[in-house]
Tab-separated table of C-alpha atoms in Angstrom:
chain	number	residue	atom	x	y	z
P	20	MET	CA	106.443	126.098	119.144
P	21	ASN	CA	109.779	127.820	119.865
P	22	ASP	CA	112.461	128.464	117.244
P	23	ASN	CA	114.702	125.618	118.406
P	24	SER	CA	111.842	123.123	118.142
P	25	SER	CA	111.026	124.341	114.636
P	26	LEU	CA	114.665	124.081	113.580
P	27	LYS	CA	114.973	120.640	115.194
P	28	ASP	CA	112.004	119.463	113.116
P	29	ALA	CA	113.595	120.985	110.005
P	30	VAL	CA	116.809	119.050	110.688
P	31	TYR	CA	114.848	115.850	111.322
P	32	ASN	CA	112.838	116.182	108.108
P	33	SER	CA	115.855	117.221	106.031
P	34	ILE	CA	117.828	114.116	107.008
P	35	LEU	CA	114.829	111.842	106.582
P	36	ASP	CA	114.166	113.288	103.135
P	37	GLY	CA	117.833	112.717	102.282
P	38	ILE	CA	117.459	109.068	103.266
P	39	PHE	CA	114.296	108.689	101.163
P	40	HIS	CA	116.114	110.117	98.148
P	41	ASN	CA	119.258	108.023	98.661
P	42	GLU	CA	121.373	111.056	99.524
P	43	PHE	CA	122.256	109.380	102.819
P	44	LYS	CA	122.810	105.664	102.281
P	45	PRO	CA	122.474	102.791	104.784
P	46	ASN	CA	125.499	102.595	107.119
P	47	GLU	CA	126.717	106.004	105.983
P	48	ILE	CA	128.060	108.226	108.780
P	49	ILE	CA	126.482	111.665	109.107
P	50	ASN	CA	128.899	114.186	110.618
P	51	GLU	CA	127.346	116.752	112.953
P	52	LYS	CA	129.734	119.586	112.045
P	53	GLU	CA	129.239	119.063	108.327
P	54	LEU	CA	125.493	119.049	108.843
P	55	ILE	CA	125.646	122.350	110.774
P	56	GLN	CA	127.572	123.943	107.911
P	57	ARG	CA	125.271	122.503	105.293
P	58	LEU	CA	122.012	123.590	106.950
P	59	GLY	CA	123.281	126.835	108.420
P	60	PHE	CA	121.746	126.082	111.832
P	61	SER	CA	123.305	126.293	115.252
P	62	LYS	CA	124.594	123.224	117.073
P	63	THR	CA	121.634	122.800	119.449
P	64	PRO	CA	118.778	122.177	116.960
P	65	VAL	CA	121.020	120.030	114.755
P	66	ARG	CA	121.974	117.829	117.688
P	67	GLU	CA	118.363	117.680	118.886
P	68	GLY	CA	117.233	116.611	115.411
P	69	LEU	CA	119.906	113.909	115.286
P	70	ILE	CA	118.951	112.636	118.747
P	71	ALA	CA	115.275	112.499	117.730
P	72	LEU	CA	116.224	110.400	114.689
P	73	CYS	CA	118.175	108.067	116.976
P	74	LYS	CA	115.100	107.680	119.191
P	75	ASP	CA	113.100	106.670	116.115
P	76	ASN	CA	115.815	104.168	115.100
P	77	VAL	CA	116.577	106.023	111.881
P	78	LEU	CA	120.131	106.817	113.014
P	79	ARG	CA	122.540	105.207	115.453
P	80	ASN	CA	124.905	107.337	117.537
P	81	ILE	CA	128.505	106.159	117.300
P	82	PRO	CA	130.613	108.073	119.880
P	83	ARG	CA	133.556	110.060	118.478
P	84	CYS	CA	132.482	109.129	114.968
P	85	GLY	CA	129.028	110.476	114.100
P	86	TYR	CA	125.568	109.181	113.355
P	87	GLU	CA	125.148	106.057	111.270
P	88	VAL	CA	122.138	105.576	108.994
P	89	VAL	CA	120.455	102.380	110.194
P	90	ARG	CA	120.272	99.668	107.558
P	91	LEU	CA	116.943	97.842	107.413
P	92	THR	CA	117.096	94.136	106.574
P	93	ARG	CA	114.717	91.931	104.598
P	94	GLU	CA	113.772	90.343	107.912
P	95	ASP	CA	112.846	93.826	109.189
P	96	VAL	CA	110.616	94.320	106.145
P	97	GLU	CA	108.938	90.929	106.563
P	98	ASN	CA	108.310	91.605	110.265
P	99	MET	CA	106.803	95.001	109.473
P	100	LEU	CA	104.486	93.477	106.859
P	101	ARG	CA	103.389	90.817	109.341
P	102	THR	CA	102.814	93.518	111.938
P	103	ARG	CA	100.632	95.349	109.447
P	104	TYR	CA	98.602	92.181	108.874
P	105	LEU	CA	98.048	91.731	112.605
P	106	LEU	CA	97.131	95.383	113.029
P	107	GLU	CA	95.051	96.052	109.920
P	108	GLY	CA	93.512	92.595	109.830
P	109	GLY	CA	92.634	92.729	113.508
P	110	ILE	CA	90.919	96.086	113.087
P	111	LEU	CA	89.082	95.107	109.887
P	112	ARG	CA	87.712	91.916	111.449
P	113	THR	CA	85.689	94.076	113.821
P	114	THR	CA	84.900	97.051	111.565
P	115	TYR	CA	84.354	95.518	108.091
P	116	ASP	CA	80.588	95.959	108.409
P	117	LYS	CA	80.727	99.481	109.854
P	118	PHE	CA	81.997	101.464	106.858
P	119	THR	CA	79.668	104.280	105.860
P	120	PRO	CA	79.046	105.214	102.195
P	121	ALA	CA	81.131	108.365	102.773
P	122	GLN	CA	84.059	106.339	104.125
P	123	ILE	CA	83.883	103.933	101.180
P	124	ARG	CA	83.777	106.884	98.794
P	125	ARG	CA	86.906	108.251	100.486
P	126	LEU	CA	88.651	104.921	99.857
P	127	GLU	CA	87.652	105.095	96.185
P	128	LEU	CA	89.144	108.574	95.860
P	129	LEU	CA	92.382	107.465	97.516
P	130	ASP	CA	92.598	104.438	95.246
P	131	SER	CA	92.194	106.708	92.226
P	132	GLU	CA	95.085	108.806	93.562
P	133	CYS	CA	97.243	105.675	93.708
P	134	THR	CA	96.455	105.038	90.048
P	135	ARG	CA	97.027	108.662	89.057
P	136	TYR	CA	100.491	108.700	90.665
P	137	ARG	CA	101.546	105.322	89.288
P	138	THR	CA	104.731	106.813	87.795
P	139	ASP	CA	105.549	109.074	90.763
P	140	LEU	CA	106.975	106.800	93.442
P	141	TRP	CA	106.603	108.933	96.554
P	142	GLU	CA	103.218	110.415	95.648
P	143	HIS	CA	102.071	106.863	94.952
P	144	TRP	CA	103.472	105.758	98.317
P	145	GLU	CA	101.724	108.561	100.210
P	146	SER	CA	98.411	107.794	98.487
P	147	ASN	CA	98.748	104.113	99.367
P	148	THR	CA	99.547	105.053	102.967
P	149	ARG	CA	96.455	107.255	103.177
P	150	PHE	CA	94.347	104.418	101.760
P	151	HIS	CA	95.467	102.015	104.480
P	152	LEU	CA	95.059	104.612	107.210
P	153	GLN	CA	91.516	105.208	105.946
P	154	LEU	CA	90.845	101.479	106.335
P	155	MET	CA	91.477	102.033	110.048
P	156	ALA	CA	89.182	105.072	110.322
P	157	PRO	CA	85.973	103.324	111.494
P	158	SER	CA	87.835	101.914	114.499
P	159	ARG	CA	88.613	105.414	115.804
P	160	ASN	CA	91.645	103.791	117.414
P	161	GLU	CA	94.223	106.559	117.363
P	162	TYR	CA	96.836	104.307	118.973
P	163	ALA	CA	96.567	101.721	116.190
P	164	ILE	CA	96.555	104.456	113.540
P	165	ASP	CA	99.730	105.932	115.042
P	166	ILE	CA	101.492	102.549	114.972
P	167	LEU	CA	100.507	102.035	111.328
P	168	THR	CA	101.745	105.537	110.454
P	169	GLN	CA	105.132	104.795	112.027
P	170	THR	CA	105.362	101.413	110.316
P	171	MET	CA	104.576	102.907	106.910
P	172	GLY	CA	107.301	105.497	107.489
P	173	ARG	CA	109.852	102.770	108.175
P	174	LEU	CA	108.707	100.799	105.148
P	175	LYS	CA	109.189	103.930	103.053
P	176	ARG	CA	112.817	104.024	104.195
P	177	ALA	CA	113.172	100.358	103.300
P	178	TYR	CA	111.681	100.969	99.856
P	179	SER	CA	114.310	103.621	99.204
P	180	GLN	CA	117.106	101.432	100.557
P	181	PHE	CA	116.262	98.302	98.591
P	182	PHE	CA	114.930	99.688	95.338
P	183	TRP	CA	116.307	103.197	94.711
P	184	ASP	CA	118.770	102.043	92.041
P	185	ARG	CA	116.048	100.279	90.036
P	186	MET	CA	112.946	102.350	90.635
P	187	GLU	CA	112.219	102.447	86.899
P	188	ASP	CA	111.922	98.644	86.835
P	189	LEU	CA	109.331	98.449	89.619
P	190	ASP	CA	105.670	98.029	88.737
P	191	LEU	CA	104.010	100.391	91.208
P	192	SER	CA	100.546	99.178	90.215
P	193	MET	CA	101.332	95.860	91.963
P	194	ASP	CA	101.282	97.671	95.310
P	195	THR	CA	97.656	98.715	95.006
P	196	LYS	CA	95.949	96.369	92.525
P	197	GLN	CA	93.903	94.757	95.341
P	198	HIS	CA	92.381	98.048	96.501
P	199	GLN	CA	89.329	98.047	94.252
P	200	TYR	CA	88.486	94.473	95.263
P	201	MET	CA	88.925	95.345	98.936
P	202	ILE	CA	86.476	98.215	98.488
P	203	GLN	CA	83.946	95.875	96.887
P	204	ALA	CA	84.373	93.386	99.752
P	205	LEU	CA	83.622	96.210	102.192
P	206	ARG	CA	80.466	97.077	100.221
P	207	ASP	CA	79.427	93.417	100.314
P	208	LYS	CA	80.390	93.110	103.996
P	209	ASP	CA	82.355	90.028	102.961
P	210	ARG	CA	84.898	89.525	105.730
P	211	PRO	CA	86.600	86.330	104.393
P	212	ALA	CA	87.185	87.949	100.997
P	213	LEU	CA	88.473	91.127	102.641
P	214	MET	CA	90.982	89.201	104.774
P	215	ASP	CA	92.230	87.269	101.755
P	216	LEU	CA	92.621	90.469	99.733
P	217	LEU	CA	94.469	92.191	102.577
P	218	ILE	CA	96.983	89.340	102.657
P	219	ARG	CA	97.495	89.594	98.901
P	220	ASP	CA	97.924	93.351	99.217
P	221	LEU	CA	100.564	93.041	101.934
P	222	GLN	CA	102.538	90.036	100.723
P	223	HIS	CA	104.533	91.880	98.066
P	224	PHE	CA	106.908	94.729	98.810
P	225	GLY	CA	108.860	95.567	95.689
P	226	ASP	CA	110.358	92.176	94.854
P	227	ILE	CA	110.291	90.993	98.480
P	228	HIS	CA	107.653	88.313	98.999
P	229	CYS	CA	106.463	87.764	102.557
P	230	GLU	CA	104.622	84.567	103.511
P	231	ILE	CA	102.209	86.012	106.052
P	232	LEU	CA	99.820	83.213	106.990
P	233	ASP	CA	102.520	80.502	106.979
P	234	TYR	CA	104.382	82.501	109.608
P	235	PHE	CA	101.467	82.332	112.054
P	236	SER	CA	100.461	78.706	111.396
């Protein structure tokens, strides 16, 4: 990887991290010149990083103004949760009986991480993300895993946007309380129970409730 590519990635990750930590707020304009001064990089990697964020719909280029932080809506969140149900549920319907003892043990370890980081929002989020990616592992479908990874990244932005000012009031255990039951359903090869538990797991996002099955009926 050349130096410009490395610096572009550093710019990309720096801005994204700023969004996660509410340093850059939804609809805020990021000025390219100010960013160059702040990071101490040349114009080329900064612009390349900004363009990459526009391609990923994190920023929106506004000519002669700057780069606006894209605001995610509740409808966006609900659509992402429904997409996760279609993706994860579709995979699990065909792989629920193919989990090896080692893969189930990996899920148990990831669930314990979620519990351990119950008071650390972003560590908890990353552990939950790894748990759901591990649910996809038996499929060996890298395309589906990539889509889920991207969706979880966007949901992380939404979490920051909607709940940053009241993080202390959120019960993080609600996000993962279905995990242990999902693991047991996998052990029992109980597909109906697993599908029901997946819906329960996905329906709540902070205080946003998403009616998943009603949407498809």
